[in-house]
CSV table of C-alpha atoms in Angstrom, one decimal:
chain,number,residue,atom,x,y,z
S,772,MET,CA,199.4,-46.9,-153.0
S,773,LYS,CA,199.3,-45.7,-149.4
S,774,ILE,CA,202.3,-44.2,-147.5
S,775,HIS,CA,202.1,-43.6,-143.7
S,776,LEU,CA,204.9,-41.8,-141.9
S,777,ARG,CA,205.0,-41.1,-138.1
S,778,ILE,CA,207.5,-38.6,-136.8
S,779,ALA,CA,208.4,-38.4,-133.1
S,780,CYS,CA,210.7,-35.6,-132.1
S,781,GLN,CA,212.0,-35.2,-128.5
S,782,ASN,CA,214.3,-32.4,-127.3
S,783,GLN,CA,215.0,-30.8,-123.9
S,784,GLY,CA,212.3,-32.9,-122.3
S,785,PHE,CA,209.6,-31.6,-124.8
S,786,SER,CA,208.2,-34.0,-127.4
S,787,ILE,CA,205.9,-33.7,-130.4
S,788,HIS,CA,204.3,-36.5,-132.5
S,789,MET,CA,202.9,-36.0,-136.0
S,790,SER,CA,201.5,-38.4,-138.6
S,791,ILE,CA,201.5,-37.9,-142.4
S,792,ASN,CA,199.2,-40.0,-144.6
S,793,CYS,CA,199.6,-40.0,-148.4
S,794,ARG,CA,197.4,-41.9,-150.8
S,795,THR,CA,197.8,-42.1,-154.6
S,796,ASP,CA,196.9,-44.4,-157.4
S,797,ASN,CA,199.2,-42.7,-159.8
S,798,HIS,CA,202.7,-44.2,-159.7
S,799,LYS,CA,204.2,-41.2,-161.5
S,800,GLN,CA,203.2,-38.9,-158.6
S,801,ILE,CA,205.1,-41.0,-156.0
S,802,PRO,CA,208.3,-38.9,-156.1
S,803,GLN,CA,206.4,-35.7,-155.8
S,804,ARG,CA,204.5,-37.1,-152.8
S,805,LEU,CA,207.7,-38.3,-151.3
S,806,VAL,CA,209.2,-34.7,-151.5
S,807,LEU,CA,206.0,-33.4,-149.8
S,808,ILE,CA,206.5,-35.9,-147.0
S,809,VAL,CA,210.1,-35.0,-146.5
S,810,VAL,CA,209.3,-31.3,-146.4
S,811,SER,CA,206.5,-31.8,-144.0
S,812,ALA,CA,208.7,-33.9,-141.8
S,813,ALA,CA,211.5,-31.2,-141.8
S,814,CYS,CA,208.9,-28.5,-140.9
S,815,GLY,CA,207.7,-30.7,-138.0
S,816,MET,CA,211.1,-31.3,-136.7
S,817,PHE,CA,212.0,-27.6,-136.9
S,818,PHE,CA,208.8,-26.7,-135.0
S,819,CYS,CA,209.6,-29.3,-132.4
S,820,THR,CA,213.1,-28.0,-131.9
S,821,ALA,CA,212.0,-24.4,-131.7
S,822,GLN,CA,209.3,-25.2,-129.1
S,823,ALA,CA,211.8,-27.2,-127.1
S,824,LYS,CA,214.3,-24.4,-127.1
S,825,SER,CA,211.7,-21.9,-126.0
S,826,MET,CA,210.6,-24.2,-123.2
S,827,HIS,CA,214.3,-24.7,-122.2
S,828,LEU,CA,214.9,-20.9,-122.1
S,829,LEU,CA,211.8,-20.4,-120.0
S,830,ARG,CA,212.9,-23.2,-117.6
S,831,LYS,CA,216.4,-21.7,-117.4
S,832,ALA,CA,215.0,-18.2,-116.7
S,833,PHE,CA,212.8,-19.6,-114.0
S,834,GLY,CA,215.7,-21.5,-112.5
S,835,GLN,CA,217.8,-18.3,-112.4
S,836,MET,CA,214.9,-16.5,-110.7
S,837,LYS,CA,214.7,-19.2,-108.1
S,838,GLN,CA,218.5,-19.1,-107.6
S,839,SER,CA,218.4,-15.3,-107.2
S,840,ASP,CA,215.5,-15.5,-104.7
S,841,SER,CA,217.3,-18.3,-102.8
S,842,THR,CA,220.5,-16.2,-102.6
S,843,ASP,CA,218.6,-13.1,-101.5
S,844,ALA,CA,216.8,-15.1,-98.9
S,845,SER,CA,220.1,-16.6,-97.7
S,846,ARG,CA,221.6,-13.1,-97.4
S,847,ALA,CA,218.6,-11.9,-95.6
S,848,GLY,CA,219.0,-14.8,-93.1
S,849,GLN,CA,222.6,-13.8,-92.6
S,850,THR,CA,222.2,-10.0,-92.3
S,851,GLY,CA,219.0,-10.0,-90.3
S,852,SER,CA,217.6,-6.5,-89.9
S,853,GLY,CA,218.8,-3.1,-88.9
S,854,ASP,CA,222.5,-2.7,-88.4
S,855,THR,CA,223.4,-6.4,-88.1
S,856,ALA,CA,226.5,-7.2,-90.1
S,857,GLN,CA,226.5,-9.8,-92.9
S,858,GLY,CA,227.2,-13.2,-91.4
S,859,ALA,CA,228.3,-13.5,-87.8
S,860,PRO,CA,229.7,-10.5,-85.9
S,861,ALA,CA,233.3,-9.8,-86.4
S,862,GLY,CA,234.2,-11.2,-83.1
S,863,ASN,CA,232.9,-14.5,-84.3
S,864,PRO,CA,233.5,-14.5,-88.0
S,865,THR,CA,231.4,-16.6,-90.3
S,866,SER,CA,233.0,-19.9,-90.7
S,867,PRO,CA,234.4,-20.6,-94.2
S,868,ASP,CA,233.4,-24.2,-93.8
S,869,PRO,CA,230.3,-24.8,-96.0
S,870,LYS,CA,229.0,-27.2,-93.3
S,871,ALA,CA,228.7,-24.3,-90.9
S,872,GLY,CA,225.4,-23.0,-92.0
S,873,SER,CA,226.5,-21.4,-95.3
S,874,PRO,CA,223.8,-20.6,-97.8
S,875,THR,CA,223.0,-23.4,-100.3
S,876,THR,CA,223.5,-22.9,-104.0
S,877,ALA,CA,220.8,-23.3,-106.6
S,878,GLY,CA,220.3,-26.9,-107.6
S,879,LEU,CA,221.2,-28.3,-111.0
S,880,THR,CA,217.8,-29.8,-111.8
S,881,GLY,CA,214.9,-28.5,-113.8
S,882,SER,CA,212.0,-26.7,-112.2
S,883,ASN,CA,210.1,-29.9,-112.2
S,884,GLY,CA,212.8,-31.7,-110.3
S,885,SER,CA,214.0,-33.7,-113.3
S,886,VAL,CA,217.7,-33.7,-114.1
S,887,THR,CA,218.7,-31.1,-116.6
S,888,SER,CA,219.6,-32.5,-120.0
S,889,LYS,CA,223.1,-32.5,-121.5
S,890,GLU,CA,222.2,-29.7,-124.0
S,891,ALA,CA,220.8,-27.5,-121.1
S,892,GLN,CA,224.0,-28.1,-119.1
S,893,GLU,CA,226.1,-26.9,-122.0
S,894,ASP,CA,224.0,-23.8,-122.4
S,895,GLU,CA,224.1,-23.0,-118.7
S,896,LEU,CA,227.9,-23.4,-118.7
S,897,GLU,CA,228.3,-20.4,-121.0
S,898,PHE,CA,227.4,-17.8,-118.4
S,899,GLY,CA,230.4,-18.6,-116.2
S,900,ASN,CA,233.2,-19.1,-118.7
S,901,ASP,CA,234.6,-15.6,-118.4
S,902,ALA,CA,233.9,-15.0,-114.7
S,903,ILE,CA,237.5,-15.8,-113.8
S,904,LYS,CA,238.5,-12.5,-115.4
S,905,ASN,CA,236.5,-10.5,-113.0
S,906,LEU,CA,238.8,-10.9,-110.0
S,907,VAL,CA,238.1,-9.4,-106.6
S,908,GLU,CA,239.3,-6.1,-105.1
S,909,LEU,CA,241.4,-7.2,-102.2
S,910,GLU,CA,240.9,-5.9,-98.7
S,911,PRO,CA,243.6,-3.6,-97.3
S,912,PRO,CA,246.4,-4.6,-95.0
S,913,ARG,CA,245.5,-4.5,-91.3
S,914,GLN,CA,246.6,-1.0,-90.3
S,915,PRO,CA,243.8,0.1,-87.8
S,916,VAL,CA,243.3,3.7,-87.0
S,917,SER,CA,244.4,5.3,-83.7
S,918,SER,CA,241.9,6.4,-81.1
S,919,THR,CA,242.5,10.0,-81.9
S,920,SER,CA,242.2,10.1,-85.7
S,921,PRO,CA,242.2,7.6,-88.6
S,922,LEU,CA,245.1,9.7,-90.0
S,923,ASN,CA,248.7,9.3,-89.0
S,924,GLU,CA,251.1,11.9,-87.5
S,925,LYS,CA,251.7,13.3,-91.0
S,926,GLY,CA,248.0,13.8,-91.6
S,927,GLN,CA,247.9,11.1,-94.2
S,928,SER,CA,245.6,8.1,-94.5
S,929,GLN,CA,246.9,5.0,-92.8
S,930,LYS,CA,245.2,2.7,-95.4
S,931,ASP,CA,247.6,0.6,-97.4
S,932,SER,CA,245.2,-1.1,-99.8
S,933,LEU,CA,245.9,-0.3,-103.5
S,934,LEU,CA,244.4,-2.9,-105.7
S,935,PRO,CA,241.9,-1.9,-108.4
S,936,GLY,CA,239.8,-4.7,-109.7
S,937,ASP,CA,241.3,-4.5,-113.2
S,938,THR,CA,244.9,-4.9,-112.1
S,939,VAL,CA,244.8,-8.4,-110.8
S,940,PRO,CA,246.5,-11.0,-113.1
S,941,ASP,CA,244.0,-11.7,-115.9
S,942,THR,CA,244.4,-15.5,-116.3
S,943,SER,CA,242.2,-17.7,-118.4
S,944,PHE,CA,243.5,-20.9,-116.9
S,945,GLY,CA,243.1,-22.6,-120.3
S,946,ASP,CA,246.3,-24.5,-119.8
S,947,ARG,CA,245.5,-25.5,-116.3
S,948,SER,CA,242.5,-27.6,-116.7
S,949,ASP,CA,243.2,-31.2,-115.8
S,950,THR,CA,239.7,-32.4,-116.5
S,951,GLY,CA,240.8,-33.9,-119.8
S,952,ALA,CA,242.5,-36.8,-118.0
S,953,ILE,CA,239.3,-37.4,-115.9
S,954,PRO,CA,236.5,-39.6,-117.0
S,955,GLU,CA,233.7,-37.7,-118.6
S,956,ALA,CA,231.2,-38.8,-116.0
S,957,LYS,CA,233.4,-36.9,-113.4
S,958,ALA,CA,234.6,-34.1,-115.6
S,959,ARG,CA,231.1,-32.8,-116.4
S,960,PRO,CA,230.2,-32.1,-112.7
S,961,ILE,CA,233.6,-30.5,-112.2
S,962,GLU,CA,233.0,-28.1,-115.1
S,963,LYS,CA,229.5,-27.4,-113.9
S,964,HIS,CA,230.6,-26.5,-110.3
S,965,THR,CA,233.6,-24.5,-111.6
S,966,ALA,CA,231.3,-22.4,-113.8
S,967,LEU,CA,228.9,-21.9,-110.9
S,968,GLY,CA,231.8,-20.9,-108.6
S,969,ASP,CA,233.0,-18.4,-111.2
S,970,ALA,CA,229.5,-16.9,-111.5
S,971,PHE,CA,229.2,-16.5,-107.7
S,972,PHE,CA,232.7,-15.1,-107.5
S,973,ALA,CA,232.0,-12.5,-110.2
S,974,ARG,CA,229.1,-11.1,-108.2
S,975,ARG,CA,231.1,-11.3,-104.9
S,976,ASP,CA,229.1,-14.0,-103.4
S,977,TYR,CA,232.2,-15.6,-101.9
S,978,THR,CA,230.4,-18.0,-99.5
S,979,ASN,CA,228.6,-19.8,-102.4
S,980,ALA,CA,231.7,-19.5,-104.6
S,981,LEU,CA,233.8,-21.2,-101.9
S,982,MET,CA,231.3,-24.0,-101.6
S,983,GLU,CA,231.4,-24.7,-105.3
S,984,TYR,CA,235.2,-24.8,-105.5
S,985,GLN,CA,235.3,-27.0,-102.5
S,986,THR,CA,232.9,-29.4,-104.3
S,987,VAL,CA,235.3,-29.4,-107.2
S,988,LEU,CA,238.2,-30.3,-105.0
S,989,LYS,CA,236.4,-33.2,-103.5
S,990,GLU,CA,236.2,-34.7,-107.0
S,991,ASP,CA,239.6,-33.5,-108.1
S,992,PRO,CA,241.9,-32.7,-105.2
S,993,ASN,CA,244.7,-31.3,-107.4
S,994,ASN,CA,242.6,-29.0,-109.5
S,995,PHE,CA,244.8,-26.0,-110.0
S,996,LYS,CA,242.1,-23.5,-110.8
S,997,ALA,CA,239.8,-24.6,-108.0
S,998,HIS,CA,242.6,-24.0,-105.4
S,999,PHE,CA,243.5,-20.7,-107.0
S,1000,MET,CA,239.9,-19.4,-106.9
S,1001,LEU,CA,239.3,-20.9,-103.4
S,1002,GLY,CA,242.2,-18.8,-102.2
S,1003,LYS,CA,240.8,-15.8,-104.0
S,1004,SER,CA,237.4,-16.4,-102.3
S,1005,PHE,CA,239.1,-16.5,-98.9
S,1006,MET,CA,240.9,-13.3,-99.7
S,1007,GLY,CA,237.6,-11.7,-100.5
S,1008,MET,CA,236.2,-12.8,-97.1
S,1009,SER,CA,239.4,-11.5,-95.3
S,1010,TYR,CA,240.4,-15.0,-94.4
S,1011,PHE,CA,244.0,-14.4,-95.3
S,1012,LEU,CA,245.5,-17.4,-93.5
S,1013,GLU,CA,243.2,-19.8,-95.2
S,1014,ALA,CA,244.0,-18.1,-98.5
S,1015,LEU,CA,247.7,-18.5,-97.8
S,1016,LYS,CA,247.2,-22.3,-97.3
S,1017,GLU,CA,245.6,-22.5,-100.7
S,1018,PHE,CA,248.4,-20.7,-102.5
S,1019,ASP,CA,250.9,-22.9,-100.8
S,1020,ILE,CA,249.0,-25.9,-102.2
S,1021,LEU,CA,249.2,-24.2,-105.7
S,1022,LEU,CA,253.0,-24.0,-105.4
S,1023,SER,CA,253.2,-27.6,-104.3
S,1024,LEU,CA,251.4,-28.4,-107.5
S,1025,ARG,CA,253.3,-26.0,-109.8
S,1026,GLN,CA,256.3,-24.4,-108.3
S,1027,THR,CA,257.0,-22.3,-111.4
S,1028,SER,CA,253.6,-20.6,-111.4
S,1029,SER,CA,254.1,-16.8,-111.3
S,1030,ASP,CA,250.5,-16.2,-110.4
S,1031,ALA,CA,250.7,-18.6,-107.4
S,1032,HIS,CA,253.8,-16.8,-106.1
S,1033,PHE,CA,252.2,-13.4,-106.7
S,1034,MET,CA,249.0,-14.3,-104.8
S,1035,LYS,CA,250.9,-15.8,-102.0
S,1036,GLY,CA,252.8,-12.5,-101.7
S,1037,GLU,CA,249.4,-10.7,-101.6
S,1038,ALA,CA,248.2,-12.9,-98.8
S,1039,LEU,CA,251.4,-12.3,-96.8
S,1040,ARG,CA,251.2,-8.6,-97.5
S,1041,MET,CA,247.6,-8.5,-96.1
S,1042,LEU,CA,249.0,-10.3,-93.0
S,1043,GLY,CA,251.7,-7.7,-92.5
S,1044,ARG,CA,254.4,-10.2,-93.2
S,1045,TYR,CA,256.3,-7.9,-95.5
S,1046,ASP,CA,259.7,-9.7,-95.7
S,1047,GLU,CA,258.0,-12.9,-96.9
S,1048,ALA,CA,255.7,-11.0,-99.3
S,1049,GLU,CA,258.8,-9.3,-100.8
S,1050,ASP,CA,260.4,-12.7,-101.4
S,1051,GLU,CA,257.3,-13.9,-103.2
S,1052,TYR,CA,257.1,-10.8,-105.4
S,1053,LYS,CA,260.8,-11.2,-106.3
S,1054,GLN,CA,260.2,-14.9,-107.1
S,1055,THR,CA,257.3,-13.8,-109.4
S,1056,LEU,CA,259.7,-11.5,-111.2
S,1057,LYS,CA,262.3,-14.3,-111.6
S,1058,ILE,CA,259.7,-16.3,-113.4
S,1059,ASP,CA,258.1,-13.4,-115.3
S,1060,ALA,CA,260.4,-10.4,-115.5
S,1061,GLN,CA,257.7,-8.4,-117.4
S,1062,ASN,CA,255.2,-8.6,-114.6
S,1063,ALA,CA,254.4,-5.0,-114.0
S,1064,LEU,CA,252.0,-5.7,-111.1
S,1065,ALA,CA,254.7,-7.5,-109.1
S,1066,HIS,CA,257.0,-4.4,-109.5
S,1067,ALA,CA,254.1,-2.2,-108.3
S,1068,TYR,CA,253.5,-4.3,-105.2
S,1069,LEU,CA,257.1,-4.6,-104.5
S,1070,GLY,CA,257.1,-0.8,-104.4
S,1071,GLU,CA,254.1,-1.0,-102.0
S,1072,ILE,CA,256.2,-3.2,-99.7
S,1073,HIS,CA,259.0,-0.6,-99.7
S,1074,ARG,CA,256.5,2.2,-99.1
S,1075,ALA,CA,254.9,0.4,-96.2
S,1076,ARG,CA,258.4,0.1,-94.6
S,1077,GLY,CA,259.0,3.8,-95.1
S,1078,SER,CA,261.4,3.5,-98.0
S,1079,HIS,CA,259.6,5.9,-100.2
S,1080,ARG,CA,262.4,6.3,-102.8
S,1081,ALA,CA,262.7,2.6,-103.3
S,1082,GLY,CA,259.0,2.3,-103.6
S,1083,ALA,CA,258.8,5.1,-106.2
S,1084,ILE,CA,261.6,3.4,-108.3
S,1085,GLU,CA,259.6,0.1,-108.4
S,1086,CYS,CA,256.5,1.9,-109.4
S,1087,ARG,CA,258.2,3.7,-112.2
S,1088,ARG,CA,259.5,0.4,-113.5
S,1089,ALA,CA,256.0,-0.9,-113.4
S,1090,ILE,CA,254.7,2.1,-115.4
S,1091,GLN,CA,257.5,1.6,-118.0
S,1092,LEU,CA,256.2,-1.9,-118.5
S,1093,ASP,CA,252.6,-0.9,-118.5
S,1094,SER,CA,251.7,2.8,-118.5
S,1095,HIS,CA,248.0,2.0,-118.1
S,1096,LEU,CA,248.5,0.1,-114.8
S,1097,ILE,CA,246.4,2.1,-112.4
S,1098,VAL,CA,247.8,0.5,-109.2
S,1099,ALA,CA,251.3,1.6,-110.1
S,1100,HIS,CA,250.1,5.3,-110.3
S,1101,LEU,CA,248.2,5.0,-107.0
S,1102,ILE,CA,251.2,3.6,-105.1
S,1103,LEU,CA,253.5,6.1,-106.7
S,1104,ALA,CA,251.1,8.9,-105.6
S,1105,GLN,CA,251.1,7.6,-102.0
S,1106,CYS,CA,254.9,7.5,-102.1
S,1107,TYR,CA,254.9,11.2,-103.1
S,1108,LEU,CA,252.4,12.0,-100.3
S,1109,ASP,CA,254.5,10.2,-97.7
S,1110,ASN,CA,257.5,12.3,-98.9
S,1111,HIS,CA,255.4,15.5,-98.7
S,1112,ARG,CA,255.4,16.0,-102.5
S,1113,THR,CA,251.8,17.0,-102.6
S,1114,ASP,CA,251.5,18.4,-106.1
S,1115,SER,CA,253.3,15.3,-107.6
S,1116,ALA,CA,251.0,13.0,-105.7
S,1117,LEU,CA,247.8,14.8,-106.9
S,1118,ASP,CA,249.1,14.6,-110.4
S,1119,GLU,CA,249.4,10.8,-110.2
S,1120,TYR,CA,245.9,10.5,-108.8
S,1121,LYS,CA,244.6,12.5,-111.7
S,1122,VAL,CA,246.4,10.2,-114.1
S,1123,ALA,CA,244.8,7.2,-112.4
S,1124,LEU,CA,241.4,8.9,-112.7
S,1125,ASP,CA,241.9,9.7,-116.4
S,1126,LEU,CA,242.7,6.0,-117.0
S,1127,ASN,CA,239.5,4.9,-115.3
S,1128,PRO,CA,237.2,7.5,-113.9
S,1129,LYS,CA,234.6,4.9,-113.0
S,1130,ASP,CA,236.8,2.9,-110.7
S,1131,ALA,CA,235.5,3.1,-107.1
S,1132,LEU,CA,238.9,2.3,-105.6
S,1133,VAL,CA,240.6,5.1,-107.5
S,1134,ARG,CA,238.0,7.6,-106.3
S,1135,THR,CA,238.4,6.3,-102.7
S,1136,LYS,CA,242.2,6.6,-102.8
S,1137,TYR,CA,242.0,10.1,-104.2
S,1138,GLY,CA,239.4,10.9,-101.5
S,1139,GLN,CA,241.8,9.6,-98.8
S,1140,ALA,CA,244.6,11.7,-100.1
S,1141,LEU,CA,242.3,14.8,-100.0
S,1142,ALA,CA,241.3,13.9,-96.5
S,1143,GLY,CA,244.9,13.7,-95.5
S,1144,LEU,CA,245.3,17.2,-96.7
S,1145,GLU,CA,242.1,18.2,-94.8
S,1146,ARG,CA,240.3,19.2,-97.9
S,1147,TRP,CA,237.1,17.7,-96.6
S,1148,PRO,CA,234.5,19.0,-99.0
S,1149,GLU,CA,236.5,17.7,-102.0
S,1150,SER,CA,237.1,14.3,-100.2
S,1151,VAL,CA,233.3,14.0,-99.5
S,1152,GLU,CA,232.7,14.5,-103.2
S,1153,GLN,CA,235.2,11.7,-104.2
S,1154,PHE,CA,233.9,9.3,-101.6
S,1155,ARG,CA,230.3,9.8,-102.6
S,1156,GLU,CA,231.3,9.2,-106.2
S,1157,ALA,CA,233.0,6.0,-105.1
S,1158,VAL,CA,230.0,4.5,-103.2
S,1159,ASN,CA,227.7,5.5,-106.1
S,1160,LEU,CA,230.0,3.5,-108.5
S,1161,ASP,CA,230.2,0.5,-106.2
S,1162,ARG,CA,227.9,0.4,-103.2
S,1163,THR,CA,229.5,-2.9,-102.0
S,1164,TYR,CA,233.0,-1.3,-101.6
S,1165,TRP,CA,233.5,-1.0,-97.9
S,1166,GLU,CA,236.5,1.4,-98.0
S,1167,GLY,CA,234.4,3.9,-99.9
S,1168,HIS,CA,231.8,4.0,-97.1
S,1169,ALA,CA,234.5,4.1,-94.4
S,1170,GLY,CA,236.2,7.0,-96.1
S,1171,LEU,CA,232.9,8.9,-96.5
S,1172,SER,CA,232.2,8.4,-92.8
S,1173,LEU,CA,235.6,9.9,-92.0
S,1174,ALA,CA,235.0,13.0,-94.2
S,1175,LEU,CA,231.4,13.4,-92.9
S,1176,ALA,CA,232.6,13.2,-89.3
S,1177,ASN,CA,235.1,16.0,-89.9
S,1178,THR,CA,232.4,18.2,-91.3
S,1179,ASN,CA,230.3,17.6,-88.1
S,1180,ARG,CA,227.7,15.4,-89.8
S,1181,MET,CA,227.9,12.7,-87.2
S,1182,ALA,CA,224.6,10.9,-87.9
S,1183,GLU,CA,225.5,10.4,-91.5
S,1184,ALA,CA,229.0,9.4,-90.5
S,1185,VAL,CA,227.8,6.7,-88.2
S,1186,LYS,CA,225.5,5.3,-90.8
S,1187,GLU,CA,228.3,5.0,-93.4
S,1188,ALA,CA,230.7,3.5,-90.9
S,1189,LYS,CA,228.1,0.8,-90.0
S,1190,LEU,CA,227.6,0.1,-93.7
S,1191,ALA,CA,231.4,-0.5,-93.9
S,1192,VAL,CA,231.2,-3.0,-91.1
S,1193,GLN,CA,228.3,-4.8,-92.7
S,1194,LEU,CA,230.3,-5.1,-95.9
S,1195,ALA,CA,233.5,-6.2,-94.3
S,1196,PRO,CA,232.6,-7.8,-90.9
S,1197,ASN,CA,235.8,-9.9,-90.8
S,1198,ASN,CA,238.2,-6.9,-91.4
S,1199,PRO,CA,239.5,-5.3,-88.2
S,1200,ASP,CA,239.9,-1.9,-90.0
S,1201,SER,CA,236.1,-1.6,-90.5
S,1202,HIS,CA,235.5,-2.1,-86.8
S,1203,SER,CA,238.3,0.2,-85.7
S,1204,HIS,CA,237.0,2.9,-88.1
S,1205,LEU,CA,233.5,2.6,-86.6
S,1206,ALA,CA,235.1,2.7,-83.1
S,1207,TRP,CA,236.8,6.0,-84.0
S,1208,ILE,CA,233.5,7.5,-85.2
S,1209,TYR,CA,231.8,6.5,-82.0
S,1210,ASP,CA,234.7,7.9,-80.0
S,1211,LYS,CA,234.5,11.3,-81.8
S,1212,LYS,CA,230.7,11.3,-81.2
S,1213,GLY,CA,231.2,10.6,-77.5
S,1214,ASP,CA,229.7,7.1,-77.5
S,1215,TYR,CA,232.7,5.6,-75.6
S,1216,ARG,CA,231.0,2.4,-74.7
S,1217,ASP,CA,230.2,1.6,-78.3
S,1218,ALA,CA,233.7,2.5,-79.2
S,1219,VAL,CA,235.1,0.0,-76.7
S,1220,THR,CA,232.8,-2.7,-78.1
S,1221,GLU,CA,234.1,-2.1,-81.7
S,1222,TYR,CA,237.7,-2.0,-80.6
S,1223,ARG,CA,237.2,-5.3,-78.8
S,1224,LEU,CA,235.7,-6.8,-81.9
S,1225,ALA,CA,238.6,-5.6,-84.0
S,1226,LEU,CA,241.1,-7.1,-81.5
S,1227,LYS,CA,239.3,-10.5,-81.7
S,1228,ILE,CA,240.1,-10.5,-85.4
S,1229,ASN,CA,243.7,-9.2,-85.0
S,1230,PRO,CA,244.8,-9.6,-81.4
S,1231,LYS,CA,248.4,-8.6,-82.0
S,1232,ASP,CA,247.8,-5.1,-83.3
S,1233,LEU,CA,249.6,-2.6,-81.1
S,1234,ARG,CA,247.6,0.5,-82.0
S,1235,LEU,CA,244.3,-1.3,-81.4
S,1236,HIS,CA,245.4,-2.2,-77.8
S,1237,LYS,CA,246.4,1.4,-77.2
S,1238,ALA,CA,243.2,2.7,-78.7
S,1239,LEU,CA,241.1,0.3,-76.5
S,1240,GLY,CA,243.0,1.5,-73.4
S,1241,ILE,CA,242.2,5.1,-74.1
S,1242,ALA,CA,238.6,4.4,-74.9
S,1243,LEU,CA,238.2,2.5,-71.6
S,1244,SER,CA,239.6,5.5,-69.8
S,1245,GLU,CA,237.2,7.8,-71.5
S,1246,ASP,CA,234.3,5.4,-70.7
S,1247,GLY,CA,235.1,5.8,-67.0
S,1248,ASP,CA,237.0,2.5,-66.5
S,1249,PRO,CA,240.5,3.5,-65.5
S,1250,ASN,CA,241.3,0.0,-64.1
S,1251,GLY,CA,240.3,-1.6,-67.4
S,1252,ALA,CA,242.4,1.0,-69.3
S,1253,ILE,CA,245.5,0.4,-67.1
S,1254,ALA,CA,245.1,-3.4,-67.5
S,1255,GLU,CA,244.8,-3.0,-71.3
S,1256,LEU,CA,247.9,-0.9,-71.5
S,1257,LEU,CA,249.9,-3.2,-69.2
S,1258,THR,CA,249.0,-6.0,-71.6
S,1259,THR,CA,250.2,-3.8,-74.5
S,1260,ILE,CA,253.5,-3.1,-72.8
S,1261,LYS,CA,254.0,-6.8,-72.0
S,1262,MET,CA,253.4,-7.7,-75.7
S,1263,PHE,CA,255.5,-4.7,-77.0
S,1264,PRO,CA,258.0,-3.9,-74.3
S,1265,HIS,CA,259.8,-1.3,-76.4
S,1266,ASP,CA,256.8,0.9,-77.2
S,1267,GLN,CA,257.5,4.1,-75.4
S,1268,ASP,CA,254.1,5.7,-76.3
S,1269,SER,CA,252.2,3.0,-74.4
S,1270,LYS,CA,254.4,3.5,-71.4
S,1271,LEU,CA,253.8,7.3,-71.4
S,1272,THR,CA,250.1,6.8,-71.8
S,1273,LEU,CA,250.0,4.3,-68.9
S,1274,GLN,CA,252.0,6.6,-66.7
S,1275,ALA,CA,249.6,9.5,-67.4
S,1276,LEU,CA,246.6,7.2,-66.6
S,1277,MET,CA,248.1,6.1,-63.3
S,1278,GLN,CA,248.9,9.7,-62.3
S,1279,ARG,CA,245.3,10.7,-63.1
S,1280,LYS,CA,244.0,7.8,-61.1
S,1281,ALA,CA,246.2,8.7,-58.1
S,1282,SER,CA,245.1,12.4,-58.3
S,1283,ASP,CA,241.4,11.3,-58.3
């Protein structure tokens, strides 16, 4: 008797063929031979699967290398060389429209150009499943520095950003996926692009993340998570108005979403629209009374308005709900500083540091507090620690430049301030900070340029207009300075400081 068995195994685009021949004249040996055949077939299939998996892993690794190279090349194309900022200059911000020359994402095909198999897609989806939990550190509200110092009259930092990365609502969005009602042929690409967007977002590649979420919305215009993360991407790029539009869409889809109300409040706070932001935080608390973060940022709104007592009360409520909420301790510390309670403020900063000593934002805020107290060597130490922990955090570099400038290390200060601009080219604070460094260094023309770039981003900022007027005067352009201050007074007719500055300039011009 002759038995011939041919096995063909195909997996992940890799195939193997094997043949088994068995010949016997003894009928009693047939069961034994059949067992041999089955065992051989099983071994062959196991070998085939193992080889296929190995090939798939190699292809996947190669694809990720290509993706990384592609992203790096795209960034290099954006940043150019030297001191060029990422993307377009701040006066002409990089468009959030993916059609406007944004870097392309890595394709979804194998290295040989063939479409990746279903199993490979499932494997690749795994790397982005938890990326939504790594939400972005938001940029600060637009409170540019004056032309004389980046500190206010009380000797305190004018920065209002207080958002560590681990305090943003941690949401899984498991109950928000609507892909179950979508045909599988459409649901699979949606899941794929969502996972890619999450992965790009987790490493702060907001341009590519934005493109992926927009691709999802083309297939599913009411996808809640895609709108949420698109808004977060815009926030990371300092496109606060665009982010606000996305959060409004979220509320049109789900009016009772506490996260949507909270994030709308954040966008409004970044735009300086504190009354509207307060309404959104309160709406968040109506839906979720235990939301400690909403209490903390409601406290920040009170603090920004000068109501330090009310701000401290809200922060204490937040701490009662969650004693490990770092942002509540940071805002409370700032409330104490604003109220000249220095020791209490430093104690709160130390609590925040104990909770997370490796948080770059906590180090930066502590450094800013020390700078406000003119304890420059200590502030330099904190800022250096911050940029070592996170070299992409622009406020750390900006703070370090401030501290270095006040210790007469101007070359290093300019270098750090330029890095801050490169990391946040669409934020007016980064440009106004560099302008102040140039002004202190005596490079008035460069200071004028940076103030103008900041004003292109935020044309209604009173302090920027006054700072530009003074910088023009120092650069030997009294006519330009007077024109700028006249514009300032026209926009803000009740600002006495601008009127006094204009009067002094006109008297100086008359005497000359």
